[in-house]
Short mmCIF file of C-alpha atoms in Angstrom, two decimals:
data_model
loop_
_atom_site.label_atom_id
_atom_site.label_comp_id
_atom_site.label_asym_id
_atom_site.label_seq_id
_atom_site.Cartn_x
_atom_site.Cartn_y
_atom_site.Cartn_z
CA MET V 27 0.00 0.00 0.00
CA GLN V 28 0.99 3.64 -0.42
CA ASN V 29 1.41 5.96 2.57
CA VAL V 30 2.11 9.70 2.74
CA LEU V 31 4.27 10.97 5.60
CA LEU V 32 4.71 14.68 6.39
CA ILE V 33 8.38 15.60 6.74
CA PHE V 34 9.59 19.19 7.28
CA GLY V 35 6.38 20.53 5.83
CA GLY V 36 6.71 18.51 2.62
CA GLU V 37 5.47 15.11 1.54
CA LEU V 38 7.51 11.92 1.60
CA VAL V 39 5.55 9.26 -0.22
CA LYS V 40 6.15 5.68 0.86
CA TYR V 41 5.66 2.71 -1.47
CA ASP V 42 5.92 -1.00 -0.91
CA VAL V 43 8.10 -1.24 -4.02
CA VAL V 44 10.04 1.46 -5.86
CA ILE V 45 11.46 0.55 -9.28
CA ILE V 46 14.23 2.68 -10.79
CA GLY V 47 14.05 2.30 -14.57
CA GLY V 48 11.49 0.98 -17.01
CA VAL V 49 11.65 -0.47 -20.54
CA ALA V 50 12.03 -4.28 -20.24
CA ALA V 51 13.14 -5.34 -16.76
CA GLY V 52 11.45 -2.54 -14.82
CA THR V 53 8.03 -2.83 -16.39
CA SER V 54 8.19 -6.63 -16.21
CA ALA V 55 9.04 -6.41 -12.50
CA GLY V 56 6.22 -4.00 -11.77
CA ALA V 57 3.59 -5.92 -13.69
CA SER V 58 4.55 -9.32 -12.26
CA ALA V 59 4.70 -8.03 -8.67
CA LYS V 60 1.23 -6.58 -9.06
CA ARG V 61 -0.09 -9.87 -10.46
CA VAL V 62 1.18 -11.73 -7.40
CA ASP V 63 -0.08 -9.17 -4.88
CA SER V 64 -2.53 -6.59 -6.18
CA SER V 65 -2.45 -4.70 -2.85
CA LEU V 66 1.14 -3.57 -3.33
CA GLY V 67 1.81 0.11 -3.83
CA ILE V 68 4.40 0.27 -6.63
CA LEU V 69 6.15 3.27 -8.17
CA LEU V 70 8.24 3.12 -11.35
CA ILE V 71 10.61 6.04 -11.98
CA GLN V 72 11.94 6.48 -15.51
CA LYS V 73 14.41 9.04 -16.83
CA GLU V 74 12.86 9.17 -20.31
CA LYS V 75 9.29 9.84 -21.36
CA PHE V 76 9.07 6.39 -22.97
CA ILE V 77 8.77 3.74 -20.26
CA SER V 78 8.07 0.57 -22.25
CA TYR V 79 9.17 -0.01 -25.83
CA GLY V 80 10.67 -2.57 -28.17
CA GLY V 81 14.29 -1.45 -28.20
CA CYS V 82 15.34 -4.26 -30.53
CA GLY V 83 13.01 -2.80 -33.16
CA LEU V 84 14.78 0.57 -33.36
CA PRO V 85 16.99 -0.34 -36.38
CA TYR V 86 13.86 -1.41 -38.25
CA TYR V 87 12.24 1.94 -37.50
CA VAL V 88 15.28 3.71 -38.94
CA GLN V 89 15.15 1.37 -41.93
CA GLY V 90 11.48 2.19 -42.52
CA ILE V 91 10.08 -1.31 -41.98
CA VAL V 92 8.43 0.03 -38.82
CA LYS V 93 6.58 3.09 -40.08
CA ASP V 94 5.71 4.92 -36.86
CA ILE V 95 7.67 5.11 -33.62
CA ASP V 96 4.40 4.58 -31.74
CA ASP V 97 4.32 1.05 -33.16
CA LEU V 98 7.30 0.25 -30.91
CA ILE V 99 5.68 1.65 -27.76
CA GLU V 100 4.22 -1.11 -25.60
CA PHE V 101 2.70 1.13 -22.91
CA THR V 102 2.53 4.85 -22.31
CA PRO V 103 2.85 5.88 -18.64
CA GLN V 104 -0.91 6.35 -18.42
CA GLU V 105 -1.64 2.97 -20.04
CA PHE V 106 0.78 1.20 -17.71
CA ARG V 107 -0.82 2.86 -14.71
CA GLU V 108 -4.34 1.97 -15.82
CA LYS V 109 -3.70 -1.57 -17.10
CA LYS V 110 -1.04 -2.77 -14.65
CA GLY V 111 -1.86 -0.75 -11.53
CA VAL V 112 1.67 0.64 -11.21
CA GLU V 113 2.26 4.33 -10.54
CA VAL V 114 4.68 5.89 -13.03
CA LEU V 115 6.90 8.95 -12.74
CA PRO V 116 8.42 9.57 -16.19
CA GLU V 117 11.12 12.09 -17.07
CA HIS V 118 12.66 11.94 -13.59
CA GLU V 119 16.23 10.85 -12.96
CA VAL V 120 17.17 9.16 -9.69
CA PHE V 121 20.38 10.78 -8.45
CA GLU V 122 20.69 9.41 -4.93
CA VAL V 123 19.63 6.36 -2.93
CA ASP V 124 19.96 6.20 0.87
CA PHE V 125 19.96 2.46 1.50
CA GLU V 126 19.94 2.81 5.29
CA ARG V 127 16.89 5.10 5.41
CA LYS V 128 15.39 3.44 2.31
CA ILE V 129 14.87 6.73 0.50
CA VAL V 130 15.14 7.45 -3.23
CA LYS V 131 15.67 10.98 -4.54
CA ALA V 132 14.64 11.84 -8.11
CA ARG V 133 15.04 15.05 -10.09
CA SER V 134 12.77 16.21 -12.92
CA VAL V 135 14.67 16.38 -16.20
CA LYS V 136 12.41 19.30 -17.19
CA ASP V 137 12.54 21.73 -14.28
CA GLY V 138 14.94 20.20 -11.75
CA ASP V 139 12.26 19.71 -9.10
CA VAL V 140 13.32 17.07 -6.55
CA LYS V 141 11.03 14.40 -5.12
CA GLU V 142 11.76 11.85 -2.39
CA PHE V 143 10.22 8.41 -1.94
CA GLU V 144 10.53 5.82 0.79
CA TYR V 145 10.44 2.12 -0.06
CA GLU V 146 10.11 -1.29 1.55
CA LYS V 147 11.70 -3.06 -1.44
CA LEU V 148 13.83 -1.43 -4.12
CA VAL V 149 14.30 -2.74 -7.67
CA VAL V 150 17.17 -1.32 -9.73
CA THR V 151 16.55 -1.70 -13.46
CA THR V 152 18.46 1.29 -14.78
CA GLY V 153 19.60 -0.48 -17.93
CA ALA V 154 22.70 0.47 -19.89
CA SER V 155 23.99 3.33 -22.04
CA PRO V 156 26.00 3.33 -25.26
CA ILE V 157 29.75 3.49 -24.76
CA VAL V 158 30.92 6.85 -26.09
CA LEU V 159 34.45 6.93 -27.46
CA ASN V 160 36.75 9.53 -25.96
CA LEU V 161 37.94 10.81 -29.31
CA GLU V 162 38.55 14.23 -30.80
CA GLY V 163 35.52 15.49 -32.72
CA ILE V 164 33.04 13.10 -31.09
CA GLU V 165 30.73 15.97 -30.06
CA ASP V 166 29.67 16.77 -33.64
CA GLU V 167 25.88 16.65 -34.01
CA ARG V 168 26.19 14.35 -37.03
CA ILE V 169 27.69 11.62 -34.84
CA PHE V 170 24.96 9.42 -33.35
CA THR V 171 24.35 6.52 -31.00
CA ILE V 172 21.16 4.45 -30.92
CA ARG V 173 19.61 3.13 -27.72
CA THR V 174 16.25 4.88 -27.25
CA PRO V 175 13.28 5.86 -29.43
CA GLU V 176 14.51 9.47 -29.28
CA ASP V 177 17.86 8.33 -30.73
CA ALA V 178 16.14 6.46 -33.55
CA MET V 179 13.91 9.42 -34.36
CA ARG V 180 16.93 11.73 -34.54
CA ILE V 181 18.72 9.40 -36.95
CA ARG V 182 15.71 8.88 -39.20
CA GLY V 183 14.95 12.61 -39.08
CA PHE V 184 18.52 13.38 -40.13
CA ILE V 185 18.33 10.92 -43.03
CA GLU V 186 14.99 12.26 -44.26
CA GLY V 187 15.88 15.91 -43.68
CA LYS V 188 19.54 16.15 -44.68
CA ARG V 189 19.67 13.35 -47.27
CA PRO V 190 23.18 12.09 -46.37
CA GLU V 191 24.97 9.96 -48.93
CA SER V 192 27.43 8.12 -46.71
CA VAL V 193 27.86 6.84 -43.16
CA ALA V 194 30.63 5.29 -41.09
CA ILE V 195 29.48 2.78 -38.48
CA VAL V 196 32.03 2.28 -35.71
CA GLY V 197 31.51 -1.15 -34.18
CA GLY V 198 30.60 -4.41 -35.91
CA GLY V 199 28.32 -5.96 -33.31
CA TYR V 200 24.63 -6.69 -33.70
CA ILE V 201 23.58 -3.03 -33.81
CA GLY V 202 26.31 -2.13 -36.29
CA VAL V 203 25.37 -4.97 -38.62
CA GLU V 204 21.62 -4.31 -38.38
CA MET V 205 22.10 -0.59 -38.95
CA SER V 206 24.26 -1.35 -42.00
CA GLU V 207 21.20 -2.80 -43.68
CA ALA V 208 19.03 0.08 -42.47
CA PHE V 209 21.37 2.67 -44.00
CA ARG V 210 21.76 0.70 -47.24
CA THR V 211 17.97 0.62 -47.58
CA HIS V 212 18.11 4.44 -47.67
CA GLY V 213 20.80 4.31 -50.35
CA LEU V 214 23.74 5.40 -48.20
CA LYS V 215 27.28 4.24 -48.84
CA VAL V 216 28.19 2.32 -45.68
CA PHE V 217 31.60 1.79 -44.07
CA LEU V 218 31.46 -0.75 -41.23
CA ILE V 219 34.53 -0.34 -39.01
CA GLU V 220 35.53 -3.04 -36.51
CA MET V 221 38.77 -3.10 -34.50
CA MET V 222 38.73 -6.90 -34.10
CA ASP V 223 39.30 -9.42 -36.91
CA HIS V 224 35.68 -10.61 -36.75
CA LEU V 225 32.15 -9.24 -36.47
CA LEU V 226 29.22 -9.90 -34.12
CA GLY V 227 31.27 -10.10 -30.95
CA ASN V 228 32.93 -13.46 -31.45
CA ALA V 229 31.84 -14.92 -34.79
CA GLU V 230 33.80 -18.09 -35.59
CA PRO V 231 36.12 -17.80 -38.63
CA GLU V 232 33.96 -19.94 -40.96
CA ILE V 233 30.82 -18.10 -39.86
CA ASN V 234 32.45 -14.67 -39.96
CA GLU V 235 33.54 -15.20 -43.57
CA VAL V 236 29.92 -15.73 -44.64
CA VAL V 237 28.77 -12.67 -42.67
CA VAL V 238 31.42 -10.41 -44.20
CA ASN V 239 30.75 -11.70 -47.72
CA THR V 240 27.02 -11.12 -47.26
CA LEU V 241 27.55 -7.53 -46.13
CA GLU V 242 29.97 -6.71 -48.95
CA ARG V 243 27.72 -8.39 -51.52
CA ASN V 244 25.04 -5.94 -50.41
CA GLY V 245 27.21 -2.85 -50.71
CA VAL V 246 28.70 -2.54 -47.21
CA LYS V 247 32.44 -1.88 -47.05
CA VAL V 248 33.71 -3.94 -44.11
CA LEU V 249 36.94 -2.76 -42.47
CA LEU V 250 38.26 -5.28 -39.94
CA LYS V 251 41.26 -4.72 -37.64
CA THR V 252 40.62 -1.00 -38.07
CA GLN V 253 40.70 1.46 -35.18
CA VAL V 254 39.28 4.99 -35.30
CA ARG V 255 41.73 7.60 -34.01
CA LYS V 256 39.71 10.80 -34.32
CA PHE V 257 36.96 12.63 -36.19
CA VAL V 258 37.59 15.86 -38.08
CA PRO V 259 34.26 17.64 -38.66
CA ASP V 260 34.01 19.97 -41.64
CA GLU V 261 31.53 20.04 -44.52
CA LYS V 262 31.84 16.29 -44.17
CA ILE V 263 33.25 14.28 -41.26
CA LYS V 264 36.73 12.89 -41.82
CA VAL V 265 37.12 9.57 -40.00
CA VAL V 266 40.81 9.04 -39.26
CA THR V 267 41.80 5.39 -38.73
CA ASN V 268 44.98 3.33 -38.46
CA SER V 269 44.42 2.03 -42.00
CA GLY V 270 43.42 5.21 -43.82
CA ASP V 271 40.87 8.01 -43.76
CA MET V 272 37.38 8.39 -45.19
CA GLU V 273 34.94 11.28 -45.47
CA VAL V 274 31.28 10.68 -44.66
CA ASP V 275 28.10 12.65 -44.02
CA MET V 276 27.26 10.99 -40.70
CA VAL V 277 28.66 8.54 -38.14
CA LEU V 278 27.04 5.94 -35.91
CA ILE V 279 28.90 4.75 -32.80
CA SER V 280 27.91 1.21 -31.79
CA VAL V 281 30.79 -0.18 -29.75
CA GLY V 282 28.71 -1.72 -26.98
CA VAL V 283 27.01 -0.56 -23.80
CA LYS V 284 27.90 -0.04 -20.15
CA PRO V 285 25.60 -0.63 -17.17
CA ASN V 286 24.03 2.45 -15.57
CA THR V 287 25.25 1.78 -12.04
CA GLU V 288 27.38 4.82 -11.22
CA ILE V 289 25.23 6.14 -8.35
CA PHE V 290 25.02 2.80 -6.54
CA ASP V 291 28.37 2.95 -4.76
CA ASN V 292 27.47 0.68 -1.85
CA VAL V 293 26.13 -2.21 -3.93
CA LYS V 294 28.48 -5.05 -4.86
CA LYS V 295 29.38 -4.95 -8.55
CA SER V 296 31.30 -7.39 -10.71
CA VAL V 297 31.57 -7.94 -14.46
CA LYS V 298 31.97 -4.62 -16.30
CA GLY V 299 30.55 -2.72 -13.34
CA ALA V 300 27.19 -4.50 -13.42
CA ILE V 301 25.35 -5.02 -10.13
CA GLU V 302 25.93 -8.56 -8.90
CA VAL V 303 22.74 -10.52 -8.24
CA ASP V 304 21.92 -14.09 -7.24
CA GLU V 305 19.40 -16.37 -8.96
CA THR V 306 16.52 -14.55 -7.24
CA GLY V 307 17.70 -11.08 -8.24
CA LYS V 308 18.92 -10.11 -4.77
CA THR V 309 21.87 -7.75 -4.47
CA SER V 310 24.39 -7.40 -1.65
CA ILE V 311 22.05 -4.99 0.16
CA GLU V 312 18.98 -6.15 2.06
CA ASP V 313 15.65 -5.52 0.29
CA VAL V 314 17.39 -4.33 -2.89
CA PHE V 315 16.97 -6.29 -6.12
CA SER V 316 18.28 -5.72 -9.63
CA ALA V 317 17.63 -7.04 -13.14
CA GLY V 318 18.23 -6.35 -16.80
CA ASP V 319 21.06 -4.53 -18.55
CA CYS V 320 22.48 -3.08 -15.31
CA ALA V 321 22.83 -6.47 -13.60
CA THR V 322 24.79 -9.69 -13.90
CA VAL V 323 23.21 -13.00 -14.77
CA ASP V 324 24.35 -16.57 -14.19
CA HIS V 325 25.59 -18.53 -17.20
CA PHE V 326 23.71 -21.82 -17.47
CA ILE V 327 26.79 -23.87 -18.40
CA THR V 328 29.61 -22.34 -16.36
CA LYS V 329 27.48 -21.02 -13.47
CA GLU V 330 29.68 -17.91 -13.57
CA LYS V 331 28.43 -14.34 -13.24
CA VAL V 332 28.33 -12.81 -16.71
CA TYR V 333 27.20 -9.56 -18.26
CA ILE V 334 25.12 -10.25 -21.36
CA PRO V 335 22.71 -7.31 -21.81
CA MET V 336 19.75 -8.55 -23.85
CA GLY V 337 16.05 -7.70 -23.92
CA THR V 338 15.03 -11.33 -23.55
CA THR V 339 17.07 -11.74 -20.38
CA ALA V 340 15.84 -8.43 -18.98
CA ASN V 341 12.22 -9.49 -19.37
CA LYS V 342 12.80 -12.84 -17.64
CA GLN V 343 14.90 -11.43 -14.83
CA GLY V 344 12.41 -8.63 -14.32
CA ARG V 345 9.50 -11.03 -14.04
CA ILE V 346 11.30 -13.18 -11.46
CA VAL V 347 12.38 -10.16 -9.41
CA GLY V 348 8.84 -8.80 -9.48
CA ARG V 349 7.43 -12.05 -8.18
CA ASN V 350 10.10 -12.24 -5.48
CA VAL V 351 9.56 -8.72 -4.13
CA ALA V 352 5.90 -9.71 -3.85
CA GLY V 353 6.78 -12.65 -1.61
CA ARG V 354 7.63 -15.53 -3.93
CA LYS V 355 10.93 -17.43 -3.96
CA GLU V 356 11.70 -18.08 -7.61
CA ARG V 357 15.07 -18.59 -9.27
CA PHE V 358 16.33 -17.83 -12.76
CA ILE V 359 17.90 -20.86 -14.42
CA GLY V 360 20.56 -18.86 -16.24
CA VAL V 361 21.38 -17.87 -19.80
CA LEU V 362 23.29 -19.18 -22.79
CA GLY V 363 23.63 -15.85 -24.56
CA SER V 364 21.29 -17.10 -27.28
CA SER V 365 20.79 -14.49 -29.98
CA ILE V 366 19.86 -14.05 -33.60
CA THR V 367 19.91 -11.30 -36.19
CA LYS V 368 19.03 -10.74 -39.83
CA ILE V 369 21.80 -9.73 -42.22
CA PHE V 370 20.15 -8.83 -45.51
CA ASP V 371 19.10 -12.23 -46.92
CA VAL V 372 20.71 -14.47 -44.28
CA GLU V 373 20.33 -15.08 -40.57
CA PHE V 374 23.02 -15.35 -37.91
CA GLY V 375 22.43 -17.10 -34.59
CA ARG V 376 24.49 -18.24 -31.66
CA THR V 377 24.03 -19.98 -28.32
CA GLY V 378 26.19 -21.30 -25.49
CA LEU V 379 29.98 -21.56 -25.53
CA MET V 380 32.15 -22.10 -28.56
CA GLU V 381 35.32 -24.21 -28.37
CA GLU V 382 37.80 -21.55 -27.23
CA GLU V 383 35.32 -19.95 -24.82
CA ALA V 384 34.66 -23.35 -23.28
CA LYS V 385 38.39 -24.04 -22.90
CA ARG V 386 38.78 -20.78 -20.98
CA SER V 387 36.13 -22.09 -18.59
CA GLY V 388 38.00 -25.35 -18.07
CA TYR V 389 36.30 -27.64 -20.57
CA ASN V 390 38.11 -30.13 -22.79
CA SER V 391 36.10 -28.92 -25.75
CA GLY V 392 36.02 -29.59 -29.46
CA SER V 393 33.99 -28.42 -32.44
CA VAL V 394 32.89 -29.38 -35.93
CA TYR V 395 31.80 -27.30 -38.90
CA ILE V 396 29.27 -28.37 -41.52
CA LYS V 397 27.60 -26.80 -44.53
CA SER V 398 24.22 -28.06 -45.69
CA LEU V 399 20.91 -26.90 -47.19
CA SER V 400 17.99 -25.35 -45.34
CA LYS V 401 15.32 -27.29 -47.29
CA ALA V 402 15.18 -30.26 -49.64
CA LYS V 403 17.58 -29.48 -52.48
CA TYR V 404 14.81 -29.67 -55.09
CA TYR V 405 12.45 -27.34 -53.21
CA PRO V 406 12.41 -23.65 -54.27
CA GLY V 407 14.06 -21.32 -51.79
CA SER V 408 16.50 -23.83 -50.39
CA GLY V 409 19.69 -22.06 -49.38
CA PRO V 410 22.99 -22.85 -47.70
CA ILE V 411 23.31 -23.01 -43.93
CA HIS V 412 26.61 -23.16 -42.06
CA ILE V 413 26.80 -24.65 -38.55
CA LYS V 414 29.68 -24.70 -36.07
CA LEU V 415 28.85 -27.00 -33.14
CA SER V 416 30.92 -27.20 -29.95
CA PHE V 417 30.87 -29.95 -27.33
CA ASP V 418 32.62 -31.45 -24.33
CA LYS V 419 35.02 -34.11 -25.65
CA LYS V 420 34.84 -36.05 -22.39
CA THR V 421 31.05 -36.34 -22.03
CA GLY V 422 29.86 -35.55 -25.55
CA LYS V 423 27.49 -32.92 -24.14
CA ILE V 424 26.66 -30.02 -26.41
CA LEU V 425 28.14 -26.69 -25.32
CA GLY V 426 27.21 -24.24 -28.06
CA ALA V 427 26.67 -23.40 -31.70
CA GLN V 428 26.92 -20.64 -34.25
CA MET V 429 24.96 -20.65 -37.48
CA VAL V 430 24.61 -18.45 -40.53
CA GLY V 431 22.49 -18.86 -43.65
CA SER V 432 18.86 -19.65 -44.39
CA ASP V 433 16.29 -20.59 -41.74
CA VAL V 434 18.70 -20.34 -38.83
CA HIS V 435 16.04 -19.13 -36.39
CA LYS V 436 14.43 -22.49 -35.68
CA ARG V 437 17.68 -24.45 -35.68
CA ILE V 438 19.53 -22.30 -33.17
CA ASP V 439 16.62 -22.81 -30.79
CA VAL V 440 16.84 -26.59 -31.28
CA VAL V 441 20.46 -26.52 -30.12
CA THR V 442 19.59 -24.16 -27.27
CA SER V 443 16.93 -26.60 -26.06
CA ALA V 444 19.40 -29.48 -26.37
CA ILE V 445 21.92 -27.68 -24.16
CA TYR V 446 19.32 -26.92 -21.50
CA GLY V 447 18.29 -30.57 -21.64
CA GLY V 448 21.87 -31.80 -21.21
CA LEU V 449 21.86 -33.70 -24.52
CA THR V 450 24.96 -35.22 -26.10
CA VAL V 451 25.97 -34.94 -29.75
CA GLU V 452 24.86 -38.55 -30.21
CA GLU V 453 21.38 -37.75 -28.95
CA LEU V 454 21.28 -34.58 -31.05
CA GLY V 455 22.10 -36.56 -34.19
CA TYR V 456 19.02 -38.73 -33.81
CA MET V 457 16.43 -36.25 -32.51
CA ASP V 458 13.02 -36.73 -34.10
CA LEU V 459 12.74 -33.33 -35.78
CA ALA V 460 9.76 -32.53 -37.98
CA TYR V 461 10.39 -32.95 -41.71
CA ALA V 462 8.77 -31.87 -44.95
CA PRO V 463 10.58 -30.68 -48.12
CA PRO V 464 9.49 -27.01 -47.73
CA PHE V 465 11.14 -26.88 -44.30
CA SER V 466 14.23 -29.11 -44.25
CA PRO V 467 16.12 -31.97 -45.86
CA VAL V 468 15.41 -35.48 -44.54
CA TRP V 469 18.59 -35.12 -42.52
CA ASP V 470 18.22 -31.67 -40.99
CA PRO V 471 21.48 -29.67 -40.78
CA VAL V 472 21.26 -29.83 -36.97
CA LEU V 473 21.15 -33.63 -37.12
CA ILE V 474 24.08 -33.65 -39.53
CA SER V 475 26.15 -31.52 -37.16
CA GLY V 476 25.44 -33.94 -34.32
CA ASN V 477 26.46 -36.94 -36.41
CA VAL V 478 29.64 -35.28 -37.67
CA ALA V 479 30.50 -34.59 -34.02
CA ARG V 480 29.88 -38.29 -33.26
CA ARG V 481 32.45 -39.24 -35.86
CA TYR V 482 34.87 -36.64 -34.49
CA LEU V 483 34.56 -38.30 -31.07
CA LYS V 484 34.84 -41.74 -32.71
CA LEU V 485 31.55 -42.81 -31.14
CA ASP V 486 30.78 -44.84 -34.28
CA ASN V 487 33.69 -47.16 -33.41
CA ARG V 488 32.40 -48.29 -30.03
#
């Protein structure tokens, strides 16, 4: 319930639960807590005016596939209040938390007015912010990041208003690759700059080759092992790198994100400054929980604390935290880092640990690579699919996979399910997957990868 206490002539409003941050984890926490106990007084404080939106859809708004930004908005503050029963304070930034007195202080981003709230339980879901490079010229207004609907609207507005002809994207992760397609759709010349020798975080060599070829076949100039040194704004922006310069009309920085945890000095943090939480979402401070892109999560295979900021994880963590602040005792089973993206006419997906990652975690791991077809070879639309499967050489258990090509989306989820189920490569090779020529060959590529791994482990010779 909500109480109002008079303090020094002003009002200090007390809530059962105060949530700092919305979007995925925060709104999930608020809604799930209210479902468990409808009597709870819950306040959600959000820095931006948008409290609940599909952040993963922002590149598709810039591209024009999503026509209106409102199509990405799940709830307005008023809708969330009316439909979920959670009070919402948008456009207020929390700048201080007194954990001993259980008081949160928030400042209006419009007029600076300060409000204070007391809580019984606190949920920190402050998310993450784009990493901004500390480089000369970075302040130019033609240099963008993309994380919020406002960011996406600025980029699309710039494209439609200024009609740029070229763009440099700094960072070859998921956002960089997805935005490459968005910019190409608008006819821009695209330079994709990545300091590592591979794209998409840790794409395996065989997989990375297909990704790079796909991008370049569609007009994206991919520059690997290239580091930006500075920007020189003029009529155009000169991008100075270790392997040469280029002049472009705009720049997108997409080199990753960092957790928004700066004000929480007394909370235990670990990987990359993220707030450390257990399986229930509890932090090191009593009655304080955290979830989403500002928090750690347990890896399902290694059981280690990891920082893998993803909307899917934020929603799940948020739901569990919400139920737990309402009195339940639920635990999150952990993540595999499963992800997928569209790269023009192919799909890229990954899950679990690849061979070298697994070795760093102490596994005696191996891997196999196969190339097959996504459908029966005689059926129209059949295309190549490449699979790299990793496994524990001692037990045969599946550890991870990367895939690129046609119809990856269902197959990466098959391997994900197999890992959660503790299956071996032998069991994977004989799974009873659905078959019809429009959907797969008789021997699905996933089955083939399992059987090739069997031969690698010499299981056929037993």
